[in-house]
Amino acid sequence: DDVELKGDISFPLDELKEFTIDVPVWAEIMHRTKRKLQRVYVLRIAKNVKSTETSDEKGGDVKAGLANSFIRLRTGKQLSALLRLGVELNSSSDSAYETLNYIEDQVSPMAEGIIKAEDSSVNDDYEYLNSFSNDDENGSIKSSKKTGKSMPQGIKHHVKRKHKRQLRREIPIEKRRGKRSLDHHVAVNKVLKRTIRRKSPLRQKLKQGAFEHSEMAIAGELAPTDQSCRTLSHFFATLSKAFNSSRRVQECLSSQISSTSDFDSKFLQGDPAELGVNVSTKSEKLRGEFVAARCLWESFWREEACLIYDDRIEFFAPSSKRASFTAFLFDVRQIRTIDFADQMINPLGSYPILAIETAWKCHYLAFVDESTRNNFRNLLNNVIFSLSDDLKQKDEWQAHFWQGFQHSAGSGKWAKIVSSKKSHLRLLLNRRRMPFDCERFQWDGSTNSERKIGQFVEDLLKTALSFSMETLENSPASFLRFQDKASRLQNLPIQKLIHSGKEALCICVNLYHCLLQHSLLLSLSGPTKKSVVTFMCTHCYEIGGDVFSLAELECCVIRGNLSNGIYIKAPFVRPPKKSKAHYAYALDTVDPRINFLLNTCDTSKSQKVPILSPSKMEEQFTAMSSLFLRKNCSIDVNKRVVSLPKICEVYRNDFGDGDSLALLHYCLQYMEEKDQATLTELIRCESGSLSIKFEHSPDSFYSILKV
């Protein structure tokens, strides 16, 4: 009943050894037959071909030479045979266990919290694998119908569980078993959980404190759809390892690669009418109409109708009556084609991609072929050149209108975080460009390559600290260049940094201050004492394929191996409970002075931020510690009272065993010479006890930082 796979292309089984299969994208397309919105996985198949003979990957003769990269669109139901095969191989013998051992070898143990995340994400992964085609036989998106008795509303949790058990007893065992056998994701989920509990040494590695970085391991919690793509990519990688030893694996992989479906042949074909979009030209003139796949974030593309008018471009999702997004032409800065030197970087294989740059975001469109892309580009350029003078003279800073949209762009990729007992979307600030459109860092594991990354981050922070609201209004183009440079952080290999070295500490601290300045610039007014916790937990950078908020960078990475705070209240923050996996990135360097150097934009710290470098790090730590303590410490000789900043109380265990006298001796070395002599005399004097008090936390915050 699903879309039929046609085996009209043949691949010799010996050639399949050279294929690399992954699932970088999930997409929403129009089911041309059922006229419904369809979710599919995009299987990207790549092969390194020495021969110059290539052919059309959309169904042409591929025997003469295979294309470097092409894609296949598959639903979860169509991939269920492969999933069942993996389960059978896993349960048949111990040697076949390697087909599902990505939990042990591919996904590195990052922290105790990652185990819980894996347990829950596995369930979500295969629920989504099935949900892509489980609601009905064709996998169209619609709400599932409830079966059995309706659940009473407003009853307690334990009553709900009892009611569910009662419903389960009313279903005959035969029907329950039959239904369970059809749900392949349930069987896979059980096998994966048994793998974690019994066969995988994952928990033993955690007990030993072992951690090995892996490109596939991330600490951030993905949304179920994106997590399922990662799971499938791992699954195909492990099946490829068992390719030579299993004939069934060869046949199943061959069927997925060689077979084409209506999804493959009709993807991006036709006109807006085929997508169920009715084009109305009564009110104004329509300059052109196209069908393209628009990138909402790098792992999610949607087939849409693109309508070009005199002053804007409107994008319509399949079967929608209202535009899902509108880009005004006065906001367009550049239109460029993206040519990939390596087709494995293109998330959609060999489909040509066009980038439309606006002030706050680059919009990416994929077309069926290069001629369609060129026609779209030429028409759009002509329309922009013919804009009236009134539209051309509009203030460039009107792009602030899209600021809120830019903040939330790509946030659907990551799961929501809980801050102040409320769920919030992550605000990703470095996604003006997608990772496939950014220059990659050259990494060979040497100190030289790490130093180049450090220099890049230092320059990025220096540029960020040079901005103010006045400079942004006067030269917005410089801020756009800064956003493009910040987008490169998505390709920064943070997992491979040497976490015990000075360079990694400088890189992470500079990244934290850069993100803080970037957040202040876009928040316009800055945080308050009531909103600072949410501010620190929601403003994020994507770095190396992972996501880091200000709170996660500060508490989990930079202060990861320091003590936990005592009685933490605003403006001090602690990371969300689901961020425990970020402790895997914790730096080995333990220096209590980091408490005085890290700027949290409250007025107890200096408004000026240092740009750390390994050669000057020791002097910079000492200078910032002296500046902070001399500003916030006071001595009352008559009352024999010493007042210390609040941060010394919250993180007092960093300066010893929490002893007040040890804390005082540590701070003494960074005070002025006059205060050092006075305090030393008070400590030695036996006439009375010395009292240590802590100041209240500040209520005001900076709206901008300076270099």
PDB file of N, CA, C and O in Angstrom, residues 602-627:
ATOM      1  N   ASP A 602      27.008  41.477  35.098  1.00  0.00           N
ATOM      2  CA  ASP A 602      26.510  42.245  36.243  1.00  0.00           C
ATOM      3  C   ASP A 602      27.567  43.286  36.623  1.00  0.00           C
ATOM      4  O   ASP A 602      28.752  43.141  36.327  1.00  0.00           O
ATOM      5  N   THR A 603      27.146  44.317  37.309  1.00  0.00           N
ATOM      6  CA  THR A 603      28.011  45.469  37.558  1.00  0.00           C
ATOM      7  C   THR A 603      29.089  45.217  38.597  1.00  0.00           C
ATOM      8  O   THR A 603      29.936  46.095  38.825  1.00  0.00           O
ATOM      9  N   SER A 604      29.083  44.048  39.255  1.00  0.00           N
ATOM     10  CA  SER A 604      30.193  43.754  40.158  1.00  0.00           C
ATOM     11  C   SER A 604      31.478  43.483  39.390  1.00  0.00           C
ATOM     12  O   SER A 604      32.578  43.683  39.914  1.00  0.00           O
ATOM     13  N   LYS A 605      31.356  43.020  38.155  1.00  0.00           N
ATOM     14  CA  LYS A 605      32.516  42.780  37.302  1.00  0.00           C
ATOM     15  C   LYS A 605      32.823  44.043  36.492  1.00  0.00           C
ATOM     16  O   LYS A 605      32.002  44.959  36.377  1.00  0.00           O
ATOM     17  N   SER A 606      33.991  44.052  35.903  1.00  0.00           N
ATOM     18  CA  SER A 606      34.371  45.172  35.041  1.00  0.00           C
ATOM     19  C   SER A 606      33.646  45.070  33.706  1.00  0.00           C
ATOM     20  O   SER A 606      33.361  43.964  33.214  1.00  0.00           O
ATOM     21  N   GLN A 607      33.355  46.203  33.120  1.00  0.00           N
ATOM     22  CA  GLN A 607      32.707  46.206  31.809  1.00  0.00           C
ATOM     23  C   GLN A 607      33.682  45.815  30.708  1.00  0.00           C
ATOM     24  O   GLN A 607      33.269  45.427  29.624  1.00  0.00           O
ATOM     25  N   LYS A 608      34.977  45.887  31.013  1.00  0.00           N
ATOM     26  CA  LYS A 608      35.997  45.540  30.032  1.00  0.00           C
ATOM     27  C   LYS A 608      36.340  44.056  30.150  1.00  0.00           C
ATOM     28  O   LYS A 608      36.493  43.529  31.241  1.00  0.00           O
ATOM     29  N   VAL A 609      36.465  43.416  28.985  1.00  0.00           N
ATOM     30  CA  VAL A 609      36.703  41.973  28.915  1.00  0.00           C
ATOM     31  C   VAL A 609      38.066  41.729  28.272  1.00  0.00           C
ATOM     32  O   VAL A 609      38.367  42.309  27.223  1.00  0.00           O
ATOM     33  N   PRO A 610      38.901  40.873  28.854  1.00  0.00           N
ATOM     34  CA  PRO A 610      40.196  40.565  28.229  1.00  0.00           C
ATOM     35  C   PRO A 610      40.044  39.546  27.106  1.00  0.00           C
ATOM     36  O   PRO A 610      39.150  38.696  27.133  1.00  0.00           O
ATOM     37  N   ILE A 611      40.916  39.640  26.126  1.00  0.00           N
ATOM     38  CA  ILE A 611      40.991  38.648  25.059  1.00  0.00           C
ATOM     39  C   ILE A 611      42.149  37.731  25.395  1.00  0.00           C
ATOM     40  O   ILE A 611      43.320  38.086  25.241  1.00  0.00           O
ATOM     41  N   LEU A 612      41.827  36.553  25.894  1.00  0.00           N
ATOM     42  CA  LEU A 612      42.861  35.650  26.409  1.00  0.00           C
ATOM     43  C   LEU A 612      43.693  35.057  25.280  1.00  0.00           C
ATOM     44  O   LEU A 612      43.178  34.714  24.211  1.00  0.00           O
ATOM     45  N   SER A 613      44.989  34.919  25.550  1.00  0.00           N
ATOM     46  CA  SER A 613      45.908  34.215  24.659  1.00  0.00           C
ATOM     47  C   SER A 613      46.860  33.408  25.539  1.00  0.00           C
ATOM     48  O   SER A 613      47.187  33.820  26.653  1.00  0.00           O
ATOM     49  N   PRO A 614      47.323  32.235  25.095  1.00  0.00           N
ATOM     50  CA  PRO A 614      48.159  31.384  25.951  1.00  0.00           C
ATOM     51  C   PRO A 614      49.434  32.061  26.439  1.00  0.00           C
ATOM     52  O   PRO A 614      49.878  31.810  27.568  1.00  0.00           O
ATOM     53  N   SER A 615      50.022  32.919  25.630  1.00  0.00           N
ATOM     54  CA  SER A 615      51.284  33.548  26.022  1.00  0.00           C
ATOM     55  C   SER A 615      51.101  34.579  27.129  1.00  0.00           C
ATOM     56  O   SER A 615      52.031  34.846  27.897  1.00  0.00           O
ATOM     57  N   LYS A 616      49.909  35.191  27.244  1.00  0.00           N
ATOM     58  CA  LYS A 616      49.670  36.234  28.234  1.00  0.00           C
ATOM     59  C   LYS A 616      48.635  35.827  29.277  1.00  0.00           C
ATOM     60  O   LYS A 616      48.200  36.648  30.066  1.00  0.00           O
ATOM     61  N   MET A 617      48.239  34.553  29.291  1.00  0.00           N
ATOM     62  CA  MET A 617      47.111  34.130  30.123  1.00  0.00           C
ATOM     63  C   MET A 617      47.373  34.355  31.606  1.00  0.00           C
ATOM     64  O   MET A 617      46.507  34.842  32.336  1.00  0.00           O
ATOM     65  N   GLU A 618      48.566  34.034  32.086  1.00  0.00           N
ATOM     66  CA  GLU A 618      48.863  34.161  33.508  1.00  0.00           C
ATOM     67  C   GLU A 618      48.779  35.613  33.961  1.00  0.00           C
ATOM     68  O   GLU A 618      48.189  35.925  35.002  1.00  0.00           O
ATOM     69  N   GLU A 619      49.351  36.531  33.178  1.00  0.00           N
ATOM     70  CA  GLU A 619      49.282  37.949  33.524  1.00  0.00           C
ATOM     71  C   GLU A 619      47.853  38.469  33.472  1.00  0.00           C
ATOM     72  O   GLU A 619      47.441  39.285  34.309  1.00  0.00           O
ATOM     73  N   GLN A 620      47.064  37.989  32.502  1.00  0.00           N
ATOM     74  CA  GLN A 620      45.681  38.438  32.381  1.00  0.00           C
ATOM     75  C   GLN A 620      44.833  37.943  33.548  1.00  0.00           C
ATOM     76  O   GLN A 620      43.981  38.677  34.058  1.00  0.00           O
ATOM     77  N   PHE A 621      45.051  36.710  33.979  1.00  0.00           N
ATOM     78  CA  PHE A 621      44.320  36.190  35.137  1.00  0.00           C
ATOM     79  C   PHE A 621      44.630  37.022  36.384  1.00  0.00           C
ATOM     80  O   PHE A 621      43.722  37.376  37.155  1.00  0.00           O
ATOM     81  N   THR A 622      45.905  37.318  36.588  1.00  0.00           N
ATOM     82  CA  THR A 622      46.299  38.086  37.767  1.00  0.00           C
ATOM     83  C   THR A 622      45.735  39.499  37.723  1.00  0.00           C
ATOM     84  O   THR A 622      45.225  40.017  38.736  1.00  0.00           O
ATOM     85  N   ALA A 623      45.794  40.129  36.558  1.00  0.00           N
ATOM     86  CA  ALA A 623      45.309  41.506  36.431  1.00  0.00           C
ATOM     87  C   ALA A 623      43.804  41.588  36.670  1.00  0.00           C
ATOM     88  O   ALA A 623      43.319  42.489  37.380  1.00  0.00           O
ATOM     89  N   MET A 624      43.023  40.658  36.093  1.00  0.00           N
ATOM     90  CA  MET A 624      41.577  40.703  36.259  1.00  0.00           C
ATOM     91  C   MET A 624      41.173  40.355  37.693  1.00  0.00           C
ATOM     92  O   MET A 624      40.204  40.905  38.231  1.00  0.00           O
ATOM     93  N   SER A 625      41.906  39.448  38.343  1.00  0.00           N
ATOM     94  CA  SER A 625      41.603  39.114  39.742  1.00  0.00           C
ATOM     95  C   SER A 625      41.858  40.313  40.646  1.00  0.00           C
ATOM     96  O   SER A 625      41.053  40.617  41.542  1.00  0.00           O
ATOM     97  N   SER A 626      42.976  41.010  40.412  1.00  0.00           N
ATOM     98  CA  SER A 626      43.279  42.203  41.213  1.00  0.00           C
ATOM     99  C   SER A 626      42.246  43.292  40.986  1.00  0.00           C
ATOM    100  O   SER A 626      41.783  43.943  41.937  1.00  0.00           O
ATOM    101  N   LEU A 627      41.856  43.493  39.731  1.00  0.00           N
ATOM    102  CA  LEU A 627      40.873  44.529  39.420  1.00  0.00           C
ATOM    103  C   LEU A 627      39.535  44.237  40.084  1.00  0.00           C
ATOM    104  O   LEU A 627      38.884  45.135  40.646  1.00  0.00           O
TER     105      LEU A 627
END
